[in-house]
Coordinates of C-alpha atoms in Angstrom, one line a residue:
M1 CA 8.7 -65.3 -54.1
K2 CA 7.9 -61.8 -52.8
N3 CA 10.0 -62.5 -49.6
V4 CA 13.0 -63.6 -51.8
I5 CA 12.8 -60.4 -53.8
N6 CA 12.6 -58.3 -50.6
I7 CA 15.6 -60.1 -49.2
I8 CA 17.6 -59.5 -52.4
V9 CA 16.6 -55.8 -52.5
L10 CA 17.6 -55.3 -48.8
S11 CA 20.9 -57.1 -49.4
I12 CA 21.7 -54.8 -52.3
L13 CA 20.8 -51.7 -50.3
F14 CA 22.9 -52.9 -47.4
T15 CA 25.9 -53.4 -49.7
L16 CA 25.5 -50.0 -51.3
N17 CA 25.3 -48.3 -47.9
A18 CA 28.4 -50.1 -46.7
C19 CA 30.3 -49.1 -49.9
A20 CA 29.2 -45.5 -49.5
Q21 CA 30.4 -45.3 -45.9
N22 CA 33.8 -46.8 -46.9
K23 CA 34.0 -44.3 -49.7
D24 CA 33.3 -41.4 -47.3
A25 CA 36.0 -42.7 -44.9
Q26 CA 38.5 -42.9 -47.8
K27 CA 37.6 -39.4 -49.0
S28 CA 38.0 -38.0 -45.5
K29 CA 41.3 -39.7 -45.1
K30 CA 42.5 -38.6 -48.5
Q31 CA 41.7 -34.9 -47.7
I32 CA 43.7 -35.2 -44.4
E33 CA 46.6 -36.9 -46.1
E34 CA 47.1 -34.0 -48.5
S35 CA 49.0 -32.1 -45.9
K36 CA 52.7 -31.5 -46.0
I37 CA 55.3 -33.1 -43.8
F38 CA 58.2 -30.9 -42.8
E39 CA 61.5 -32.6 -42.2
S40 CA 63.4 -30.3 -39.9
T41 CA 61.0 -28.3 -37.8
H42 CA 62.6 -26.4 -34.9
A43 CA 62.3 -28.3 -31.6
D44 CA 60.5 -25.3 -29.9
V45 CA 57.8 -25.2 -32.5
K46 CA 57.3 -29.0 -32.2
A47 CA 57.0 -28.6 -28.4
Q48 CA 54.5 -25.8 -28.7
I49 CA 52.3 -27.7 -31.2
A50 CA 52.5 -30.7 -28.9
K51 CA 51.0 -28.5 -26.1
T52 CA 48.1 -27.7 -28.4
L53 CA 47.6 -31.4 -28.9
A54 CA 47.6 -32.0 -25.2
V55 CA 44.8 -29.4 -24.8
Y56 CA 43.0 -30.9 -27.8
Y57 CA 42.9 -34.2 -26.0
L58 CA 41.4 -32.5 -22.9
L59 CA 38.7 -30.9 -25.1
K60 CA 38.0 -34.2 -26.8
D61 CA 37.6 -35.9 -23.4
A62 CA 35.2 -33.2 -22.3
L63 CA 33.0 -33.9 -25.3
I64 CA 33.2 -37.7 -24.6
A65 CA 31.9 -37.0 -21.1
D66 CA 29.2 -34.7 -22.5
D67 CA 30.6 -31.9 -20.3
L68 CA 29.6 -28.6 -21.9
S69 CA 31.4 -26.3 -19.3
E70 CA 34.7 -28.3 -19.4
A71 CA 34.7 -28.3 -23.2
K72 CA 34.3 -24.5 -23.1
I73 CA 37.2 -24.2 -20.6
Q74 CA 39.4 -26.4 -22.8
A75 CA 38.5 -24.5 -26.0
K76 CA 39.5 -21.3 -24.3
S77 CA 42.8 -22.9 -23.1
F78 CA 43.5 -24.2 -26.6
R79 CA 43.2 -20.7 -28.0
K80 CA 45.6 -19.4 -25.5
V81 CA 48.2 -22.1 -26.2
L82 CA 47.7 -21.7 -30.0
I83 CA 48.8 -18.1 -30.0
T84 CA 52.0 -18.9 -28.1
I85 CA 53.4 -20.9 -31.1
D86 CA 56.5 -19.0 -32.1
M87 CA 56.2 -18.5 -35.9
T88 CA 59.6 -16.7 -36.0
K89 CA 61.2 -20.2 -35.6
M90 CA 59.4 -21.5 -38.6
T91 CA 60.8 -21.7 -42.2
G92 CA 58.9 -19.8 -44.8
A93 CA 57.1 -22.9 -46.0
E94 CA 56.2 -23.9 -42.5
H95 CA 54.8 -20.4 -41.8
T96 CA 52.8 -20.4 -45.0
F97 CA 51.4 -23.8 -44.1
F98 CA 50.7 -22.9 -40.5
M99 CA 48.9 -19.5 -40.9
P100 CA 45.7 -20.8 -42.5
L101 CA 45.5 -23.8 -40.0
Q102 CA 46.0 -21.4 -37.1
T103 CA 43.1 -19.3 -38.3
K104 CA 40.8 -22.3 -38.9
L105 CA 41.7 -23.8 -35.5
D106 CA 41.1 -20.6 -33.7
Y107 CA 37.8 -20.1 -35.5
D108 CA 36.5 -23.6 -34.5
A109 CA 37.9 -23.3 -30.9
E110 CA 36.2 -19.9 -30.6
H111 CA 32.9 -21.5 -31.7
I112 CA 33.3 -24.4 -29.3
Q113 CA 34.1 -22.0 -26.5
S114 CA 31.0 -19.9 -27.1
A115 CA 28.6 -22.7 -28.1
P116 CA 25.3 -22.7 -26.2
E117 CA 24.9 -26.5 -26.6
I118 CA 27.2 -29.5 -27.0
E119 CA 25.8 -30.5 -30.5
H120 CA 27.1 -27.2 -31.9
M121 CA 30.5 -27.8 -30.3
R122 CA 30.6 -31.2 -32.0
E123 CA 29.8 -29.7 -35.4
H124 CA 32.9 -27.5 -35.1
F125 CA 34.9 -30.4 -33.6
S126 CA 35.0 -32.2 -36.9
S127 CA 36.9 -29.5 -38.9
F128 CA 38.8 -28.7 -35.7
S129 CA 40.1 -32.3 -35.6
N130 CA 40.9 -32.5 -39.3
N131 CA 43.0 -29.3 -39.0
M132 CA 44.7 -30.6 -35.8
F133 CA 45.7 -33.8 -37.6
K134 CA 47.2 -31.8 -40.5
L135 CA 49.1 -29.7 -38.0
V136 CA 50.5 -32.5 -35.9
K137 CA 51.3 -34.7 -38.8
A138 CA 53.1 -32.0 -40.8
F139 CA 55.2 -30.8 -38.0
K140 CA 55.8 -34.2 -36.5
A141 CA 54.7 -32.8 -33.1
N142 CA 53.6 -35.9 -31.4
N143 CA 56.7 -36.3 -29.2
G144 CA 57.1 -39.9 -30.4
Q145 CA 53.7 -40.8 -28.9
S146 CA 51.2 -42.6 -31.1
V147 CA 48.3 -40.4 -32.4
Y148 CA 45.3 -42.3 -33.6
L149 CA 43.1 -40.9 -36.3
D150 CA 39.7 -42.3 -35.4
Y151 CA 36.6 -42.2 -37.7
C152 CA 32.9 -42.1 -36.9
P153 CA 30.8 -43.5 -39.8
M154 CA 27.6 -42.0 -38.3
Q155 CA 29.0 -38.5 -38.4
K156 CA 31.4 -39.0 -41.3
A157 CA 33.9 -37.2 -39.1
S158 CA 37.3 -37.9 -37.6
W159 CA 39.1 -37.1 -34.3
L160 CA 42.4 -37.7 -32.7
S161 CA 43.1 -39.9 -29.8
N162 CA 46.1 -40.8 -27.7
E163 CA 44.8 -44.3 -27.0
E164 CA 43.6 -47.2 -29.1
P165 CA 40.2 -47.9 -27.5
I166 CA 37.5 -45.9 -29.4
K167 CA 35.8 -43.2 -27.3
N168 CA 33.6 -41.2 -29.6
P169 CA 33.4 -37.5 -28.9
Y170 CA 30.5 -37.0 -31.3
Y171 CA 28.1 -39.1 -29.4
G172 CA 29.5 -39.3 -25.9
N173 CA 27.8 -42.0 -23.8
K174 CA 25.1 -42.6 -26.4
M175 CA 27.5 -44.4 -28.8
L176 CA 30.8 -44.3 -26.9
T177 CA 32.6 -47.1 -28.9
C178 CA 31.3 -46.3 -32.4
G179 CA 34.2 -45.8 -34.8
S180 CA 37.5 -47.2 -35.9
I181 CA 41.1 -46.2 -36.3
T182 CA 42.0 -45.2 -39.8
E183 CA 45.6 -44.0 -39.4
T184 CA 48.3 -43.8 -36.7
I185 CA 51.1 -41.3 -36.5
K186 CA 54.1 -42.8 -34.6

């Protein structure tokens, strides 16, 4: 009888945990989806944002490889590319939307660039990724290439990928395939 009760209790706890993880994923996705989508962004602005996305992918790959020095190099490169985005070619609404994201992205990239350990980089990579997703989605700056929003339930954090197979930057080789795709920008 005692074993049956233990099994029931464990089943309930397992179900509650699974529901909580699903709720966290939905909450994270909802926060990201609250971004705007601009219909007629200047082609130069889209191309410049696409360059930031390309460097973002290199930074993500460095975190996947647990490569601290390469991640620092890519964070520095990201910051350089970010400041080249020509805001004079943005509409007023685009500029208003972009400025806070630019500040947040630069803040996280700066912390990743100067982090003494990879765990600290990964802490900033979560908000960095959320803001990159908002930026790419709002400005449709993916050049027609699929951008996958992946989610790690262990970290309760998302990241962007240019390929479907999961490669988790929050754990690198420790839990390389942990996660799932929650959205795709095409």
